Amino acid sequence: MMSGKPHIVIVGAGMLGLAHALAAAERGYRVDVYERDSQALGASVRNFGLGLHLGHARGEMLELARASLQRWRQLLPELGIWYKQHGCLLLARNAQEADIIACFQETLGQEYDTQLLKPSDLPTAIWQNGAPVSALSALSSPHEIGFASAQLIPRLSAWLQETKDVRIHYQCAVLGITEQTLHTARGSVTADHILLCSGHEFRHLMPHLYADSGIRLCSLQMQELAIAPRRIAPTLLTGLSCLHYPAFQQTPELQKLTDAYQRQLHQEYPDILKNGIHLIIQQFDDPSRIIVGDTHHYGADANVFQSEASDLILRELCSDVLQTPVTPLRRWQGVYASAAHPYQVLHPQPGLTAINMTSGIGMSVGLALAAQVIESL
């Protein structure tokens, strides 16, 4: 043990905890991470495995995404796992969605480095074999990176322990925090600084921090589907994502179009809005499988029961866009913290920082946010 190094202790070995462990180790800290489970089981492994650029609003969040994507491009080859750098396509399924992405391209396309594709461009842009697709146009972004999160998180954990001054203690519950001491099921440890990165379970250790924070929980449904083997290069979004991502509400013209589209959906497809559905399709290294989601339900607690009707809507939307039958293989629920601002960094007492990603974009901005937090200590 290099006792001369300052010591950081981190609670939580999900994406945000590991990102802070990496940033701290690279800045010369001795790092211990405590995780109550045998592996990360939360939002960090229940997502699309997407480093997103297109959806973030200009300013701080877009810059964090750009810095994180740059770091992923350096890090992923070192981890030695599968990943892809084929960007994303946001498909317009109808005239309203086509108007939104055309407006985006006209007003913001140069800043986001996007292109507007015609219907004739889409089959080869999506499928390697040029199969049909149901869309009027698409917004193409070159920056997105895809990776299988369930492979990435364990590998990142192992790599940190193999190559950095990081020790990760799994199956070790944290019972409390007093001053700069962490009390765990295996004893207490005192550190120069404690970072609380406990994901959607933020209320368990220090609930008084969040009594008036406005943070809720968002529960969502995702599923893995079988398709006839076809290689999908980019991550696929649709115009429904324009109602979810702030990038598409950041000018008066875009806000007017998205508001009008939301009103239309409320009249014609109320279940899409009721369940917070915006279709994302991700394919990893198996051409016969795709990951599809998702729904959004907000409340003080996560939903206990999942809706078969919502899963069916997602499958029907997916099948219609891809013009191919889909068969469900497995389904799961994701849960993450949600608030008006995309993240929260709290300093409740000397030597303690609590970091919450409150927008479900930890994979997209977590590496840069962690570097920013560690730099500020």
Tab-separated table of C-alpha atoms in Angstrom:
chain	number	residue	atom	x	y	z
A	1	MET	CA	0.000	0.000	0.000
A	2	MET	CA	1.334	3.454	-0.937
A	3	SER	CA	0.381	5.260	2.271
A	4	GLY	CA	1.814	8.556	1.030
A	5	LYS	CA	-1.017	8.964	-1.460
A	6	PRO	CA	-4.217	10.761	-0.470
A	7	HIS	CA	-7.038	8.278	0.002
A	8	ILE	CA	-10.464	8.409	-1.671
A	9	VAL	CA	-13.278	6.009	-0.780
A	10	ILE	CA	-16.186	5.579	-3.198
A	11	VAL	CA	-19.607	4.080	-2.473
A	12	GLY	CA	-21.021	2.290	-5.533
A	13	ALA	CA	-19.307	0.362	-8.333
A	14	GLY	CA	-21.639	1.326	-11.156
A	15	MET	CA	-20.700	3.580	-14.054
A	16	LEU	CA	-20.445	6.756	-11.979
A	17	GLY	CA	-18.479	5.100	-9.165
A	18	LEU	CA	-16.007	3.512	-11.582
A	19	ALA	CA	-15.656	6.757	-13.539
A	20	HIS	CA	-14.690	8.573	-10.338
A	21	ALA	CA	-12.325	5.739	-9.398
A	22	LEU	CA	-10.587	6.112	-12.760
A	23	ALA	CA	-10.347	9.893	-12.511
A	24	ALA	CA	-9.059	9.726	-8.931
A	25	ALA	CA	-6.461	7.046	-9.688
A	26	GLU	CA	-5.177	9.022	-12.667
A	27	ARG	CA	-4.708	12.037	-10.403
A	28	GLY	CA	-2.628	10.135	-7.879
A	29	TYR	CA	-5.178	9.050	-5.306
A	30	ARG	CA	-5.296	5.686	-3.588
A	31	VAL	CA	-8.835	4.448	-4.254
A	32	ASP	CA	-11.164	1.999	-2.536
A	33	VAL	CA	-14.639	1.296	-3.921
A	34	TYR	CA	-17.360	-0.404	-1.882
A	35	GLU	CA	-20.270	-2.203	-3.557
A	36	ARG	CA	-22.940	-4.096	-1.651
A	37	ASP	CA	-23.638	-6.626	-4.451
A	38	SER	CA	-21.345	-9.123	-6.147
A	39	GLN	CA	-21.407	-6.925	-9.262
A	40	ALA	CA	-23.078	-3.763	-10.497
A	41	LEU	CA	-26.772	-4.538	-10.993
A	42	GLY	CA	-28.415	-1.146	-11.455
A	43	ALA	CA	-28.888	1.265	-14.345
A	44	SER	CA	-25.239	0.868	-15.368
A	45	VAL	CA	-25.937	-2.588	-16.845
A	46	ARG	CA	-29.595	-2.125	-17.836
A	47	ASN	CA	-29.198	0.478	-20.566
A	48	PHE	CA	-28.628	0.757	-24.314
A	49	GLY	CA	-24.854	0.863	-24.076
A	50	LEU	CA	-24.835	4.208	-25.834
A	51	GLY	CA	-22.457	7.130	-25.635
A	52	LEU	CA	-24.866	9.785	-26.913
A	53	HIS	CA	-23.944	13.096	-28.529
A	54	LEU	CA	-27.020	14.188	-30.464
A	55	GLY	CA	-29.554	14.519	-27.631
A	56	HIS	CA	-27.725	16.952	-25.350
A	57	ALA	CA	-28.476	20.651	-25.295
A	58	ARG	CA	-25.723	23.098	-26.193
A	59	GLY	CA	-23.533	24.250	-23.355
A	60	GLU	CA	-22.386	22.274	-20.347
A	61	MET	CA	-24.057	18.933	-21.105
A	62	LEU	CA	-22.982	18.809	-24.743
A	63	GLU	CA	-19.411	19.624	-23.709
A	64	LEU	CA	-19.472	16.897	-21.047
A	65	ALA	CA	-20.732	14.428	-23.658
A	66	ARG	CA	-18.022	15.393	-26.129
A	67	ALA	CA	-15.294	15.052	-23.514
A	68	SER	CA	-16.674	11.683	-22.367
A	69	LEU	CA	-16.869	10.349	-25.909
A	70	GLN	CA	-13.263	11.385	-26.486
A	71	ARG	CA	-12.263	9.529	-23.309
A	72	TRP	CA	-14.237	6.430	-24.353
A	73	ARG	CA	-12.345	6.359	-27.650
A	74	GLN	CA	-9.100	6.202	-25.693
A	75	LEU	CA	-10.348	3.750	-23.080
A	76	LEU	CA	-12.331	1.149	-25.006
A	77	PRO	CA	-9.384	-0.254	-27.006
A	78	GLU	CA	-7.501	-0.724	-23.739
A	79	LEU	CA	-10.408	-2.647	-22.213
A	80	GLY	CA	-10.371	-5.142	-25.082
A	81	ILE	CA	-14.156	-5.558	-25.403
A	82	TRP	CA	-16.499	-5.234	-28.351
A	83	TYR	CA	-17.677	-1.734	-29.261
A	84	LYS	CA	-18.759	0.159	-32.351
A	85	GLN	CA	-18.256	3.704	-33.651
A	86	HIS	CA	-21.035	4.044	-36.233
A	87	GLY	CA	-22.897	7.026	-34.820
A	88	CYS	CA	-26.678	7.103	-34.763
A	89	LEU	CA	-29.613	7.702	-37.068
A	90	LEU	CA	-32.729	9.493	-35.847
A	91	LEU	CA	-35.488	8.218	-38.119
A	92	ALA	CA	-38.534	10.315	-39.030
A	93	ARG	CA	-41.514	7.937	-39.190
A	94	ASN	CA	-44.051	10.577	-40.263
A	95	ALA	CA	-44.343	14.140	-41.565
A	96	GLN	CA	-44.289	15.715	-38.094
A	97	GLU	CA	-41.044	13.983	-37.146
A	98	ALA	CA	-39.571	14.859	-40.556
A	99	ASP	CA	-40.359	18.535	-39.960
A	100	ILE	CA	-38.659	18.465	-36.555
A	101	ILE	CA	-35.404	16.946	-37.769
A	102	ALA	CA	-35.369	19.194	-40.865
A	103	CYS	CA	-35.689	22.216	-38.578
A	104	PHE	CA	-32.939	20.864	-36.347
A	105	GLN	CA	-30.628	20.389	-39.302
A	106	GLU	CA	-31.305	23.884	-40.603
A	107	THR	CA	-30.754	25.624	-37.271
A	108	LEU	CA	-28.280	23.395	-35.414
A	109	GLY	CA	-26.938	20.822	-37.873
A	110	GLN	CA	-23.585	22.516	-38.374
A	111	GLU	CA	-22.967	22.735	-34.624
A	112	TYR	CA	-23.877	19.063	-34.075
A	113	ASP	CA	-22.173	17.845	-37.259
A	114	THR	CA	-25.346	16.110	-38.475
A	115	GLN	CA	-26.662	15.386	-41.966
A	116	LEU	CA	-30.200	14.991	-43.255
A	117	LEU	CA	-30.662	11.768	-45.239
A	118	LYS	CA	-33.279	11.071	-47.908
A	119	PRO	CA	-35.435	7.901	-47.945
A	120	SER	CA	-33.273	6.401	-50.679
A	121	ASP	CA	-30.206	6.756	-48.434
A	122	LEU	CA	-31.660	4.883	-45.483
A	123	PRO	CA	-31.506	1.164	-46.373
A	124	THR	CA	-27.739	1.174	-46.861
A	125	ALA	CA	-27.220	3.607	-43.970
A	126	ILE	CA	-28.930	1.160	-41.582
A	127	TRP	CA	-28.535	-2.365	-42.923
A	128	GLN	CA	-25.374	-3.803	-44.389
A	129	ASN	CA	-27.519	-5.671	-46.921
A	130	GLY	CA	-29.663	-2.645	-47.831
A	131	ALA	CA	-32.991	-4.099	-46.626
A	132	PRO	CA	-36.124	-1.881	-46.571
A	133	VAL	CA	-36.878	0.508	-43.722
A	134	SER	CA	-39.979	2.564	-42.965
A	135	ALA	CA	-38.972	6.225	-42.612
A	136	LEU	CA	-39.378	9.474	-44.520
A	137	SER	CA	-35.937	10.845	-43.678
A	138	ALA	CA	-33.275	10.613	-40.998
A	139	LEU	CA	-30.838	12.764	-39.084
A	140	SER	CA	-27.380	11.197	-39.137
A	141	SER	CA	-24.878	11.848	-36.336
A	142	PRO	CA	-21.332	10.440	-36.623
A	143	HIS	CA	-20.277	10.726	-32.984
A	144	GLU	CA	-22.162	8.053	-31.020
A	145	ILE	CA	-20.408	4.972	-29.645
A	146	GLY	CA	-22.097	1.670	-28.811
A	147	PHE	CA	-20.988	-0.992	-26.324
A	148	ALA	CA	-22.572	-3.821	-24.351
A	149	SER	CA	-22.864	-2.361	-20.842
A	150	ALA	CA	-23.223	-5.753	-19.185
A	151	GLN	CA	-19.760	-6.598	-20.570
A	152	LEU	CA	-18.276	-3.138	-20.172
A	153	ILE	CA	-18.888	-2.574	-16.458
A	154	PRO	CA	-17.287	-5.855	-15.229
A	155	ARG	CA	-14.362	-5.369	-17.602
A	156	LEU	CA	-13.834	-1.759	-16.526
A	157	SER	CA	-13.906	-2.909	-12.900
A	158	ALA	CA	-11.296	-5.607	-13.541
A	159	TRP	CA	-9.123	-3.261	-15.609
A	160	LEU	CA	-9.092	-0.615	-12.876
A	161	GLN	CA	-7.903	-3.201	-10.369
A	162	GLU	CA	-5.326	-4.635	-12.776
A	163	THR	CA	-3.784	-1.398	-14.016
A	164	LYS	CA	-4.624	1.388	-11.520
A	165	ASP	CA	-4.252	1.877	-7.782
A	166	VAL	CA	-7.899	0.855	-7.228
A	167	ARG	CA	-9.356	-1.793	-4.923
A	168	ILE	CA	-13.013	-2.729	-5.336
A	169	HIS	CA	-14.721	-4.473	-2.437
A	170	TYR	CA	-17.783	-6.355	-3.666
A	171	GLN	CA	-20.472	-7.823	-1.401
A	172	CYS	CA	-19.594	-5.239	1.220
A	173	ALA	CA	-22.563	-3.148	2.319
A	174	VAL	CA	-22.010	0.402	3.528
A	175	LEU	CA	-23.899	0.993	6.788
A	176	GLY	CA	-23.269	4.665	7.382
A	177	ILE	CA	-20.991	7.693	7.082
A	178	THR	CA	-19.744	9.831	9.949
A	179	GLU	CA	-17.392	12.730	9.266
A	180	GLN	CA	-14.715	11.202	6.971
A	181	THR	CA	-15.278	7.604	8.065
A	182	LEU	CA	-17.165	4.981	6.090
A	183	HIS	CA	-18.762	2.229	8.172
A	184	THR	CA	-19.098	-1.032	6.254
A	185	ALA	CA	-20.134	-4.604	6.997
A	186	ARG	CA	-16.409	-5.446	7.172
A	187	GLY	CA	-15.400	-2.597	9.444
A	188	SER	CA	-14.752	1.131	9.229
A	189	VAL	CA	-12.347	3.023	6.988
A	190	THR	CA	-11.269	6.647	7.204
A	191	ALA	CA	-10.295	8.545	4.063
A	192	ASP	CA	-9.256	11.992	2.923
A	193	HIS	CA	-12.463	12.165	0.905
A	194	ILE	CA	-15.610	10.057	0.480
A	195	LEU	CA	-17.636	10.019	-2.744
A	196	LEU	CA	-21.206	8.775	-2.629
A	197	CYS	CA	-22.169	7.356	-6.064
A	198	SER	CA	-25.038	5.068	-5.101
A	199	GLY	CA	-27.294	5.585	-8.124
A	200	HIS	CA	-31.043	5.359	-7.665
A	201	GLU	CA	-30.537	4.206	-4.061
A	202	PHE	CA	-29.357	7.698	-3.142
A	203	ARG	CA	-31.810	8.008	-0.231
A	204	HIS	CA	-30.607	5.002	1.737
A	205	LEU	CA	-27.402	6.270	3.378
A	206	MET	CA	-28.084	9.966	3.921
A	207	PRO	CA	-31.799	10.515	3.273
A	208	HIS	CA	-31.783	14.012	4.802
A	209	LEU	CA	-29.681	15.222	1.857
A	210	TYR	CA	-32.506	14.584	-0.574
A	211	ALA	CA	-35.613	15.496	1.403
A	212	ASP	CA	-36.122	18.693	-0.638
A	213	SER	CA	-33.972	17.863	-3.667
A	214	GLY	CA	-36.808	17.224	-6.120
A	215	ILE	CA	-35.290	13.908	-7.174
A	216	ARG	CA	-37.743	11.203	-8.205
A	217	LEU	CA	-37.277	7.722	-9.591
A	218	CYS	CA	-37.810	6.865	-13.246
A	219	SER	CA	-38.627	3.250	-14.047
A	220	LEU	CA	-38.419	2.045	-17.619
A	221	GLN	CA	-38.996	-1.121	-19.619
A	222	MET	CA	-36.561	-2.628	-22.085
A	223	GLN	CA	-36.380	-5.882	-23.990
A	224	GLU	CA	-34.130	-7.978	-26.173
A	225	LEU	CA	-35.703	-9.146	-29.430
A	226	ALA	CA	-34.765	-11.737	-32.020
A	227	ILE	CA	-34.732	-10.762	-35.697
A	228	ALA	CA	-33.670	-12.487	-38.897
A	229	PRO	CA	-29.876	-12.041	-38.843
A	230	ARG	CA	-29.017	-8.626	-40.239
A	231	ARG	CA	-26.250	-6.264	-39.245
A	232	ILE	CA	-27.418	-2.823	-38.038
A	233	ALA	CA	-24.433	-0.471	-37.941
A	234	PRO	CA	-25.659	2.726	-36.208
A	235	THR	CA	-27.793	3.094	-33.099
A	236	LEU	CA	-31.344	3.906	-34.218
A	237	LEU	CA	-33.598	6.525	-32.647
A	238	THR	CA	-36.896	7.890	-33.937
A	239	GLY	CA	-38.697	11.215	-33.883
A	240	LEU	CA	-40.271	10.197	-30.577
A	241	SER	CA	-36.841	10.852	-29.063
A	242	CYS	CA	-37.258	14.513	-30.025
A	243	LEU	CA	-39.870	14.761	-27.266
A	244	HIS	CA	-37.439	13.299	-24.736
A	245	TYR	CA	-34.044	14.860	-25.454
A	246	PRO	CA	-33.485	18.572	-24.688
A	247	ALA	CA	-31.502	19.154	-27.886
A	248	PHE	CA	-34.807	19.280	-29.752
A	249	GLN	CA	-36.422	21.948	-27.582
A	250	GLN	CA	-33.618	24.518	-27.519
A	251	THR	CA	-34.863	26.965	-30.166
A	252	PRO	CA	-38.310	28.581	-30.492
A	253	GLU	CA	-38.856	26.910	-33.869
A	254	LEU	CA	-38.043	23.433	-32.533
A	255	GLN	CA	-40.116	23.988	-29.392
A	256	LYS	CA	-43.133	24.949	-31.495
A	257	LEU	CA	-42.819	21.816	-33.646
A	258	THR	CA	-42.270	19.416	-30.740
A	259	ASP	CA	-45.189	20.941	-28.798
A	260	ALA	CA	-47.464	20.492	-31.819
A	261	TYR	CA	-46.305	16.895	-32.258
A	262	GLN	CA	-46.952	16.168	-28.599
A	263	ARG	CA	-50.505	17.500	-28.930
A	264	GLN	CA	-51.075	15.314	-31.975
A	265	LEU	CA	-49.815	12.207	-30.213
A	266	HIS	CA	-52.052	13.005	-27.247
A	267	GLN	CA	-55.038	12.883	-29.579
A	268	GLU	CA	-54.040	9.978	-31.824
A	269	TYR	CA	-51.693	7.774	-29.752
A	270	PRO	CA	-52.214	8.694	-26.080
A	271	ASP	CA	-50.632	5.458	-24.827
A	272	ILE	CA	-47.277	6.497	-26.305
A	273	LEU	CA	-47.261	9.656	-24.201
A	274	LYS	CA	-48.851	8.006	-21.166
A	275	ASN	CA	-46.019	5.483	-21.033
A	276	GLY	CA	-43.271	7.929	-21.981
A	277	ILE	CA	-42.244	5.815	-24.965
A	278	HIS	CA	-39.422	6.853	-27.235
A	279	LEU	CA	-38.060	4.134	-29.462
A	280	ILE	CA	-34.347	3.300	-29.456
A	281	ILE	CA	-32.944	0.245	-31.251
A	282	GLN	CA	-29.447	-0.954	-30.453
A	283	GLN	CA	-27.593	-3.940	-31.843
A	284	PHE	CA	-24.417	-5.262	-30.276
A	285	ASP	CA	-22.169	-7.940	-31.788
A	286	ASP	CA	-24.931	-10.524	-32.475
A	287	PRO	CA	-26.741	-9.750	-35.768
A	288	SER	CA	-29.751	-11.863	-34.745
A	289	ARG	CA	-30.574	-9.784	-31.638
A	290	ILE	CA	-31.482	-6.186	-30.872
A	291	ILE	CA	-32.088	-4.204	-27.684
A	292	VAL	CA	-35.286	-2.124	-27.793
A	293	GLY	CA	-36.811	0.418	-25.409
A	294	ASP	CA	-37.951	2.293	-23.608
A	295	THR	CA	-40.744	3.618	-21.386
A	296	HIS	CA	-40.635	6.270	-18.661
A	297	HIS	CA	-42.725	6.353	-15.482
A	298	TYR	CA	-41.863	8.818	-12.730
A	299	GLY	CA	-42.669	8.680	-9.035
A	300	ALA	CA	-41.377	8.537	-5.485
A	301	ASP	CA	-40.731	4.815	-5.955
A	302	ALA	CA	-40.115	2.533	-8.926
A	303	ASN	CA	-42.994	0.632	-10.481
A	304	VAL	CA	-43.341	-2.882	-9.147
A	305	PHE	CA	-45.248	-4.244	-12.133
A	306	GLN	CA	-44.335	-3.974	-15.807
A	307	SER	CA	-46.870	-3.349	-18.543
A	308	GLU	CA	-47.270	-5.945	-21.269
A	309	ALA	CA	-49.167	-3.358	-23.316
A	310	SER	CA	-46.132	-1.042	-23.284
A	311	ASP	CA	-43.833	-3.851	-24.359
A	312	LEU	CA	-46.213	-4.661	-27.202
A	313	ILE	CA	-46.239	-1.028	-28.380
A	314	LEU	CA	-42.441	-1.018	-28.440
A	315	ARG	CA	-42.314	-4.257	-30.440
A	316	GLU	CA	-44.904	-3.015	-32.932
A	317	LEU	CA	-43.063	0.287	-33.416
A	318	CYS	CA	-39.795	-1.562	-33.866
A	319	SER	CA	-41.199	-4.074	-36.330
A	320	ASP	CA	-42.841	-1.300	-38.347
A	321	VAL	CA	-39.647	0.778	-38.573
A	322	LEU	CA	-37.389	-2.141	-39.448
A	323	GLN	CA	-39.957	-3.851	-41.676
A	324	THR	CA	-39.172	-7.221	-40.123
A	325	PRO	CA	-40.815	-9.531	-37.559
A	326	VAL	CA	-39.463	-9.447	-34.000
A	327	THR	CA	-39.685	-12.041	-31.237
A	328	PRO	CA	-39.206	-11.242	-27.526
A	329	LEU	CA	-36.321	-13.062	-25.851
A	330	ARG	CA	-36.046	-11.356	-22.462
A	331	ARG	CA	-37.262	-8.227	-20.696
A	332	TRP	CA	-36.117	-6.131	-17.773
A	333	GLN	CA	-36.755	-2.993	-15.794
A	334	GLY	CA	-34.318	-0.147	-15.411
A	335	VAL	CA	-34.457	2.426	-12.625
A	336	TYR	CA	-32.615	5.713	-12.340
A	337	ALA	CA	-32.851	8.959	-10.401
A	338	SER	CA	-34.540	11.865	-12.176
A	339	ALA	CA	-34.613	15.613	-11.548
A	340	ALA	CA	-34.860	18.898	-13.427
A	341	HIS	CA	-31.081	19.218	-13.786
A	342	PRO	CA	-29.237	16.289	-15.414
A	343	TYR	CA	-26.958	15.741	-12.420
A	344	GLN	CA	-26.420	16.813	-8.822
A	345	VAL	CA	-23.148	17.270	-6.966
A	346	LEU	CA	-23.675	17.934	-3.246
A	347	HIS	CA	-21.133	18.774	-0.522
A	348	PRO	CA	-23.025	18.098	2.711
A	349	GLN	CA	-19.976	18.152	4.966
A	350	PRO	CA	-16.179	18.434	4.732
A	351	GLY	CA	-14.637	15.421	3.061
A	352	LEU	CA	-17.906	14.131	1.579
A	353	THR	CA	-19.313	14.627	-1.936
A	354	ALA	CA	-22.521	13.022	-3.192
A	355	ILE	CA	-22.896	12.702	-6.974
A	356	ASN	CA	-26.177	11.737	-8.611
A	357	MET	CA	-26.838	11.334	-12.304
A	358	THR	CA	-30.475	12.423	-12.534
A	359	SER	CA	-31.185	11.949	-16.230
A	360	GLY	CA	-30.163	8.423	-17.232
A	361	ILE	CA	-27.126	9.595	-19.238
A	362	GLY	CA	-24.299	8.307	-17.069
A	363	MET	CA	-22.736	6.370	-19.943
A	364	SER	CA	-22.732	9.516	-22.083
A	365	VAL	CA	-21.316	12.102	-19.656
A	366	GLY	CA	-20.076	10.177	-16.602
A	367	LEU	CA	-16.376	10.053	-17.493
A	368	ALA	CA	-16.096	13.807	-17.991
A	369	LEU	CA	-18.282	14.666	-15.004
A	370	ALA	CA	-16.136	12.447	-12.778
A	371	ALA	CA	-12.943	14.103	-13.990
A	372	GLN	CA	-14.521	17.486	-13.223
A	373	VAL	CA	-15.546	16.426	-9.703
A	374	ILE	CA	-12.130	14.972	-8.843
A	375	GLU	CA	-10.371	18.031	-10.212
A	376	SER	CA	-12.449	20.238	-7.892
A	377	LEU	CA	-11.574	18.381	-4.676
